[in-house]
Structures are given as structure tokens and as C-alpha cells.
PDB file of C-alpha atoms in Angstrom:
ATOM      1  CA  MET A   9     194.490  43.089 139.857  1.00 56.00           C
ATOM      2  CA  SER A  10     193.321  42.662 136.291  1.00 68.00           C
ATOM      3  CA  GLU A  11     195.483  41.072 133.678  1.00 82.00           C
ATOM      4  CA  ILE A  12     197.186  43.059 130.943  1.00 87.00           C
ATOM      5  CA  LYS A  13     196.946  41.608 127.451  1.00 93.00           C
ATOM      6  CA  LEU A  14     200.043  41.706 125.250  1.00 91.00           C
ATOM      7  CA  SER A  15     200.742  40.185 121.852  1.00 91.00           C
ATOM      8  CA  ALA A  16     203.650  37.789 121.400  1.00 90.00           C
ATOM      9  CA  GLN A  17     205.234  35.550 118.778  1.00 90.00           C
ATOM     10  CA  LEU A  18     206.983  32.211 119.128  1.00 89.00           C
ATOM     11  CA  ARG A  19     210.723  32.479 118.481  1.00 85.00           C
ATOM     12  CA  THR A  20     212.219  30.022 116.044  1.00 82.00           C
ATOM     13  CA  SER A  21     215.766  31.368 115.919  1.00 80.00           C
ATOM     14  CA  PHE A  22     218.017  31.772 118.950  1.00 79.00           C
ATOM     15  CA  GLY A  23     221.252  33.470 119.954  1.00 78.00           C
ATOM     16  CA  LYS A  24     222.507  37.018 120.240  1.00 79.00           C
ATOM     17  CA  GLY A  25     221.828  37.884 116.631  1.00 80.00           C
ATOM     18  CA  SER A  26     218.147  36.930 116.714  1.00 81.00           C
ATOM     19  CA  ALA A  27     217.691  38.634 120.124  1.00 80.00           C
ATOM     20  CA  ARG A  28     219.205  41.849 118.740  1.00 79.00           C
ATOM     21  CA  GLN A  29     216.965  41.638 115.685  1.00 81.00           C
ATOM     22  CA  ALA A  30     213.906  41.212 117.933  1.00 81.00           C
ATOM     23  CA  ARG A  31     214.877  44.313 119.913  1.00 81.00           C
ATOM     24  CA  ARG A  32     215.350  46.284 116.673  1.00 81.00           C
ATOM     25  CA  ASP A  33     211.794  45.206 115.750  1.00 87.00           C
ATOM     26  CA  ALA A  34     210.522  46.651 119.095  1.00 86.00           C
ATOM     27  CA  MET A  35     210.083  43.191 120.624  1.00 88.00           C
ATOM     28  CA  VAL A  36     211.534  41.787 123.862  1.00 90.00           C
ATOM     29  CA  PRO A  37     212.788  38.177 123.859  1.00 92.00           C
ATOM     30  CA  GLY A  38     211.664  35.960 126.697  1.00 90.00           C
ATOM     31  CA  VAL A  39     210.940  32.448 127.860  1.00 91.00           C
ATOM     32  CA  ILE A  40     207.740  30.978 129.342  1.00 91.00           C
ATOM     33  CA  TYR A  41     207.967  28.026 131.734  1.00 90.00           C
ATOM     34  CA  GLY A  42     206.093  26.307 134.544  1.00 86.00           C
ATOM     35  CA  HIS A  43     203.434  23.688 135.339  1.00 81.00           C
ATOM     36  CA  GLY A  44     205.481  20.953 133.669  1.00 80.00           C
ATOM     37  CA  ASN A  45     204.851  22.464 130.237  1.00 82.00           C
ATOM     38  CA  ASP A  46     207.523  22.614 127.569  1.00 85.00           C
ATOM     39  CA  THR A  47     209.482  25.868 127.616  1.00 87.00           C
ATOM     40  CA  LYS A  48     208.276  28.387 125.038  1.00 89.00           C
ATOM     41  CA  HIS A  49     210.622  31.000 123.604  1.00 90.00           C
ATOM     42  CA  VAL A  50     208.749  34.160 122.681  1.00 91.00           C
ATOM     43  CA  ASN A  51     209.114  37.752 121.533  1.00 90.00           C
ATOM     44  CA  VAL A  52     206.714  40.145 123.286  1.00 92.00           C
ATOM     45  CA  GLU A  53     205.725  43.643 122.135  1.00 92.00           C
ATOM     46  CA  GLY A  54     208.276  45.952 123.767  1.00 88.00           C
ATOM     47  CA  HIS A  55     206.360  49.169 124.471  1.00 89.00           C
ATOM     48  CA  GLY A  56     203.363  47.458 126.056  1.00 90.00           C
ATOM     49  CA  LEU A  57     205.660  45.274 128.146  1.00 89.00           C
ATOM     50  CA  GLN A  58     207.661  48.301 129.318  1.00 89.00           C
ATOM     51  CA  LEU A  59     204.454  49.979 130.508  1.00 89.00           C
ATOM     52  CA  ALA A  60     203.094  46.790 132.115  1.00 90.00           C
ATOM     53  CA  LEU A  61     206.284  46.161 134.098  1.00 88.00           C
ATOM     54  CA  ARG A  62     205.858  49.486 135.909  1.00 87.00           C
ATOM     55  CA  THR A  63     203.422  47.558 138.120  1.00 85.00           C
ATOM     56  CA  PRO A  64     205.246  45.054 140.359  1.00 81.00           C
ATOM     57  CA  ASN A  65     204.080  41.430 140.049  1.00 83.00           C
ATOM     58  CA  VAL A  66     201.867  42.322 137.088  1.00 88.00           C
ATOM     59  CA  LEU A  67     199.627  39.580 135.699  1.00 89.00           C
ATOM     60  CA  LEU A  68     200.068  39.270 131.919  1.00 91.00           C
ATOM     61  CA  SER A  69     197.930  37.497 129.360  1.00 91.00           C
ATOM     62  CA  LEU A  70     200.250  36.768 126.431  1.00 90.00           C
ATOM     63  CA  ASP A  71     198.380  36.213 123.170  1.00 90.00           C
ATOM     64  CA  ILE A  72     200.943  34.086 121.332  1.00 89.00           C
ATOM     65  CA  GLU A  73     200.455  34.194 117.581  1.00 87.00           C
ATOM     66  CA  GLY A  74     199.374  30.711 116.453  1.00 84.00           C
ATOM     67  CA  ALA A  75     199.869  29.127 119.912  1.00 82.00           C
ATOM     68  CA  GLY A  76     197.003  30.406 122.089  1.00 86.00           C
ATOM     69  CA  THR A  77     197.103  32.463 125.265  1.00 89.00           C
ATOM     70  CA  GLU A  78     199.229  32.039 128.403  1.00 89.00           C
ATOM     71  CA  LEU A  79     198.548  33.665 131.782  1.00 90.00           C
ATOM     72  CA  VAL A  80     201.964  34.557 133.264  1.00 91.00           C
ATOM     73  CA  ILE A  81     203.781  36.715 135.795  1.00 90.00           C
ATOM     74  CA  PRO A  82     207.299  38.046 135.172  1.00 90.00           C
ATOM     75  CA  LYS A  83     209.849  36.214 137.341  1.00 88.00           C
ATOM     76  CA  ALA A  84     213.148  37.695 136.129  1.00 87.00           C
ATOM     77  CA  VAL A  85     213.620  40.894 134.147  1.00 90.00           C
ATOM     78  CA  GLN A  86     217.020  41.619 132.625  1.00 88.00           C
ATOM     79  CA  LYS A  87     217.837  45.208 131.685  1.00 88.00           C
ATOM     80  CA  HIS A  88     220.631  46.756 129.667  1.00 82.00           C
ATOM     81  CA  PRO A  89     223.154  48.138 132.206  1.00 85.00           C
ATOM     82  CA  LEU A  90     223.417  51.589 130.605  1.00 85.00           C
ATOM     83  CA  LYS A  91     220.246  52.136 128.607  1.00 82.00           C
ATOM     84  CA  ARG A  92     218.028  50.472 131.258  1.00 80.00           C
ATOM     85  CA  SER A  93     215.883  49.052 128.454  1.00 83.00           C
ATOM     86  CA  ILE A  94     214.459  45.549 128.934  1.00 86.00           C
ATOM     87  CA  SER A  95     216.612  42.963 127.210  1.00 87.00           C
ATOM     88  CA  HIS A  96     214.968  39.661 128.331  1.00 88.00           C
ATOM     89  CA  VAL A  97     212.148  38.424 130.572  1.00 91.00           C
ATOM     90  CA  ASP A  98     211.462  35.034 132.171  1.00 92.00           C
ATOM     91  CA  TYR A  99     207.729  34.391 132.618  1.00 90.00           C
ATOM     92  CA  LEU A 100     206.115  31.890 135.004  1.00 90.00           C
ATOM     93  CA  ILE A 101     202.831  30.284 133.934  1.00 90.00           C
ATOM     94  CA  VAL A 102     200.054  30.700 136.506  1.00 89.00           C
ATOM     95  CA  LYS A 103     196.509  29.395 136.670  1.00 88.00           C
ATOM     96  CA  LYS A 104     193.464  31.201 138.051  1.00 83.00           C
ATOM     97  CA  GLY A 105     192.974  30.147 141.674  1.00 83.00           C
ATOM     98  CA  GLU A 106     196.620  29.094 142.052  1.00 86.00           C
ATOM     99  CA  LYS A 107     198.678  30.585 144.918  1.00 89.00           C
ATOM    100  CA  VAL A 108     202.046  32.168 144.116  1.00 88.00           C
ATOM    101  CA  THR A 109     204.780  33.590 146.338  1.00 89.00           C
ATOM    102  CA  VAL A 110     205.863  37.127 145.448  1.00 89.00           C
ATOM    103  CA  ASP A 111     207.644  40.082 147.050  1.00 90.00           C
ATOM    104  CA  VAL A 112     205.394  43.080 147.721  1.00 91.00           C
ATOM    105  CA  ALA A 113     206.539  46.638 148.515  1.00 91.00           C
ATOM    106  CA  ILE A 114     206.021  47.980 152.054  1.00 93.00           C
ATOM    107  CA  VAL A 115     204.663  51.553 152.117  1.00 92.00           C
ATOM    108  CA  THR A 116     204.359  53.694 155.265  1.00 92.00           C
ATOM    109  CA  GLU A 117     201.701  56.278 156.065  1.00 90.00           C
ATOM    110  CA  GLY A 118     201.300  58.743 158.904  1.00 87.00           C
ATOM    111  CA  ASP A 119     203.801  60.632 161.075  1.00 84.00           C
ATOM    112  CA  LEU A 120     205.946  59.509 163.989  1.00 80.00           C
ATOM    113  CA  ALA A 121     205.342  60.925 167.451  1.00 73.00           C
ATOM    114  CA  ALA A 122     207.061  64.273 168.111  1.00 74.00           C
ATOM    115  CA  GLY A 123     210.611  64.260 169.421  1.00 77.00           C
ATOM    116  CA  GLY A 124     212.847  63.993 166.368  1.00 81.00           C
ATOM    117  CA  ASN A 125     212.686  60.177 166.210  1.00 85.00           C
ATOM    118  CA  MET A 126     213.693  58.505 162.964  1.00 88.00           C
ATOM    119  CA  LEU A 127     212.122  55.601 161.115  1.00 88.00           C
ATOM    120  CA  GLU A 128     214.561  52.860 160.140  1.00 90.00           C
ATOM    121  CA  THR A 129     213.370  50.644 157.292  1.00 92.00           C
ATOM    122  CA  LEU A 130     214.679  47.117 157.753  1.00 92.00           C
ATOM    123  CA  GLN A 131     212.697  45.507 154.911  1.00 92.00           C
ATOM    124  CA  ASN A 132     211.574  47.320 151.743  1.00 92.00           C
ATOM    125  CA  THR A 133     209.534  44.324 150.575  1.00 92.00           C
ATOM    126  CA  ILE A 134     207.849  41.343 152.208  1.00 92.00           C
ATOM    127  CA  SER A 135     207.260  37.874 150.730  1.00 93.00           C
ATOM    128  CA  VAL A 136     203.599  36.923 150.643  1.00 93.00           C
ATOM    129  CA  GLU A 137     201.529  34.123 149.194  1.00 92.00           C
ATOM    130  CA  ALA A 138     198.500  35.249 147.206  1.00 90.00           C
ATOM    131  CA  GLU A 139     196.163  33.993 144.527  1.00 89.00           C
ATOM    132  CA  ALA A 140     197.753  34.643 141.118  1.00 85.00           C
ATOM    133  CA  THR A 141     194.935  36.881 139.915  1.00 82.00           C
ATOM    134  CA  HIS A 142     194.775  38.914 143.184  1.00 86.00           C
ATOM    135  CA  ILE A 143     198.394  39.826 143.928  1.00 86.00           C
ATOM    136  CA  PRO A 144     198.580  43.025 146.024  1.00 87.00           C
ATOM    137  CA  THR A 145     200.777  45.797 144.646  1.00 85.00           C
ATOM    138  CA  GLU A 146     201.828  46.978 148.136  1.00 89.00           C
ATOM    139  CA  VAL A 147     201.260  46.565 151.864  1.00 92.00           C
ATOM    140  CA  THR A 148     200.550  49.805 153.740  1.00 92.00           C
ATOM    141  CA  VAL A 149     201.750  50.264 157.333  1.00 92.00           C
ATOM    142  CA  SER A 150     200.627  53.067 159.648  1.00 91.00           C
ATOM    143  CA  ILE A 151     203.490  54.589 161.647  1.00 89.00           C
ATOM    144  CA  ALA A 152     201.298  57.244 163.266  1.00 88.00           C
ATOM    145  CA  GLY A 153     202.296  57.943 166.862  1.00 84.00           C
ATOM    146  CA  LEU A 154     205.121  55.397 167.083  1.00 86.00           C
ATOM    147  CA  GLN A 155     207.760  56.189 169.727  1.00 86.00           C
ATOM    148  CA  ALA A 156     211.501  55.483 169.928  1.00 85.00           C
ATOM    149  CA  GLY A 157     212.034  51.774 170.520  1.00 88.00           C
ATOM    150  CA  ASP A 158     208.819  50.671 168.754  1.00 89.00           C
ATOM    151  CA  THR A 159     209.235  47.910 166.176  1.00 92.00           C
ATOM    152  CA  ILE A 160     206.821  46.600 163.566  1.00 92.00           C
ATOM    153  CA  HIS A 161     207.225  42.908 162.765  1.00 94.00           C
ATOM    154  CA  ALA A 162     205.984  41.011 159.711  1.00 92.00           C
ATOM    155  CA  LYS A 163     203.147  39.492 161.786  1.00 93.00           C
ATOM    156  CA  ASP A 164     201.917  43.046 162.586  1.00 92.00           C
ATOM    157  CA  LEU A 165     201.292  43.863 158.914  1.00 92.00           C
ATOM    158  CA  VAL A 166     197.670  44.057 157.800  1.00 91.00           C
ATOM    159  CA  LEU A 167     197.522  41.970 154.620  1.00 91.00           C
ATOM    160  CA  PRO A 168     194.721  42.037 152.050  1.00 88.00           C
ATOM    161  CA  ALA A 169     192.117  39.259 152.226  1.00 88.00           C
ATOM    162  CA  GLY A 170     193.398  35.984 150.782  1.00 88.00           C
ATOM    163  CA  THR A 171     197.054  36.955 151.278  1.00 91.00           C
ATOM    164  CA  THR A 172     199.331  35.274 153.832  1.00 91.00           C
ATOM    165  CA  LEU A 173     202.925  35.804 154.938  1.00 93.00           C
ATOM    166  CA  ALA A 174     205.538  33.630 153.251  1.00 92.00           C
ATOM    167  CA  VAL A 175     208.208  34.543 155.845  1.00 92.00           C
ATOM    168  CA  ASP A 176     208.677  34.216 159.603  1.00 92.00           C
ATOM    169  CA  GLY A 177     206.279  36.582 161.376  1.00 89.00           C
ATOM    170  CA  ASP A 178     208.964  37.657 163.856  1.00 93.00           C
ATOM    171  CA  ILE A 179     211.098  39.375 161.203  1.00 93.00           C
ATOM    172  CA  ALA A 180     211.441  43.085 162.030  1.00 93.00           C
ATOM    173  CA  VAL A 181     210.206  45.283 159.183  1.00 93.00           C
ATOM    174  CA  LEU A 182     210.417  48.817 160.610  1.00 92.00           C
ATOM    175  CA  GLN A 183     211.744  50.306 163.822  1.00 92.00           C
ATOM    176  CA  VAL A 184     211.775  53.752 165.377  1.00 90.00           C
ATOM    177  CA  VAL A 185     215.081  55.010 166.742  1.00 89.00           C
ATOM    178  CA  ALA A 186     215.845  58.011 168.907  1.00 85.00           C
ATOM    179  CA  PRO A 187     217.951  60.766 167.377  1.00 81.00           C
ATOM    180  CA  GLN A 188     221.683  60.501 167.933  1.00 77.00           C
ATOM    181  CA  ALA A 189     223.067  62.914 170.530  1.00 67.00           C
ATOM    182  CA  GLU A 190     225.390  65.441 168.940  1.00 64.00           C
ATOM    183  CA  GLU A 191     228.965  65.440 170.133  1.00 59.00           C
ATOM    184  CA  PRO A 192     229.964  68.640 171.945  1.00 57.00           C
ATOM    185  CA  ALA A 193     232.079  70.999 169.883  1.00 55.00           C
ATOM    186  CA  ALA A 194     235.772  70.422 170.415  1.00 53.00           C
ATOM    187  CA  GLU A 195     237.361  73.191 172.481  1.00 50.00           C
ATOM    188  CA  ALA A 196     239.774  75.437 170.674  1.00 50.00           C
ATOM    189  CA  GLU A 197     243.342  74.272 170.948  1.00 54.00           C
ATOM    190  CA  GLY A 198     245.834  76.877 172.189  1.00 54.00           C
ATOM    191  CA  THR A 199     245.270  80.610 172.565  1.00 53.00           C
ATOM    192  CA  GLU A 200     245.298  83.382 170.084  1.00 56.00           C
ATOM    193  CA  ALA A 201     248.370  85.643 170.072  1.00 50.00           C
TER     194      ALA A 201
END
């Protein structure tokens, strides 16, 4: 995954008032931390950030005005409860070649075997460890031909090269269940007159 470059500014004022002002100026307040560095408070361009965050675990290159560039991944994104606009982001500094642990979406492909069986999703995401500049966006699982009673565990997932599981391999991810038998229709009570 390539990095997305965004412009940012160091914040010098703090509190609700300055955060609101930043949002009015189409900026999103945030904080950068990690690798034993001092915490940096920043405002990041809002529209570009909104678009970038559509990709899970996106790698961002923040060009901080007067303070250089930081390679980061978003760790916590806070959104307004009604407007769903981004109100604050915590960024974690990463270095090229460094391994990070992230949650990656599990996506299924194919069709179950005939018979009306249903797929039960037990995990929507899986924790993996990957190099910071090569974080997968998803893990694809083939469910083609699975029968009732079949289960796919974390260890059965085919991960991209350089990516390893960060969870127990015996965790069930998906399972196929047989359709529920319908209850017979209740017999009519009494007789018609």
C-alpha cells in the first residue's frame, strides 16, 4: 500500500474552542505519538483526511508545516455522533520496515454447497502483524463448496506474504450451519360453527 500525503500544521492552542476553530477552517485536530518521541498536536487537512480514512489502516505521510514529515497510521478516529464527521484522530508513528499489529477485514468469495446452508460470520476482522508500509486492506476467504458443519479457523486463512496472525490460530472465523427446520403449523383450535 502506498502512503497518502497530507498537509498538517502544529497546534499551539488547545481546548474545545481551538478545536472548533480548526474544524471551521476545514482542519481536523489530532495528536501524533510513538517511538519515544514527544507528542505532537496537529491540525490535518479535513477533506483529504476524510478521503484517506475510507481505506482501513491507511498509511499517511503528514507534511507538518515547519516541522518535517511523519509517517503515521491512524490508531483512533473520533466522529461526531450525529454528523459522522471526523472530530479528532490519534496517529501512531511508524518506520519503514517496522512491523505493526492491525485489524484487517475478512471478505468471503464463492458460494456454499447446495442445500440451503447458511454462512455464520464469527469474526468480521482478524488481527495480523505486517510491515507498516505493506498492510493488507483485507483477507479473502473462499467458501466455495463448504457443507453444513464446516468451520474456517484463523490458521486456515491465506495471508499475504510478510503478514502473520496476531491471534490464536484456533479461533473460529466462519462456520456453515444447516437451515433451521420449520415448526409445523399449529392445528386450528376448535371447530367452525
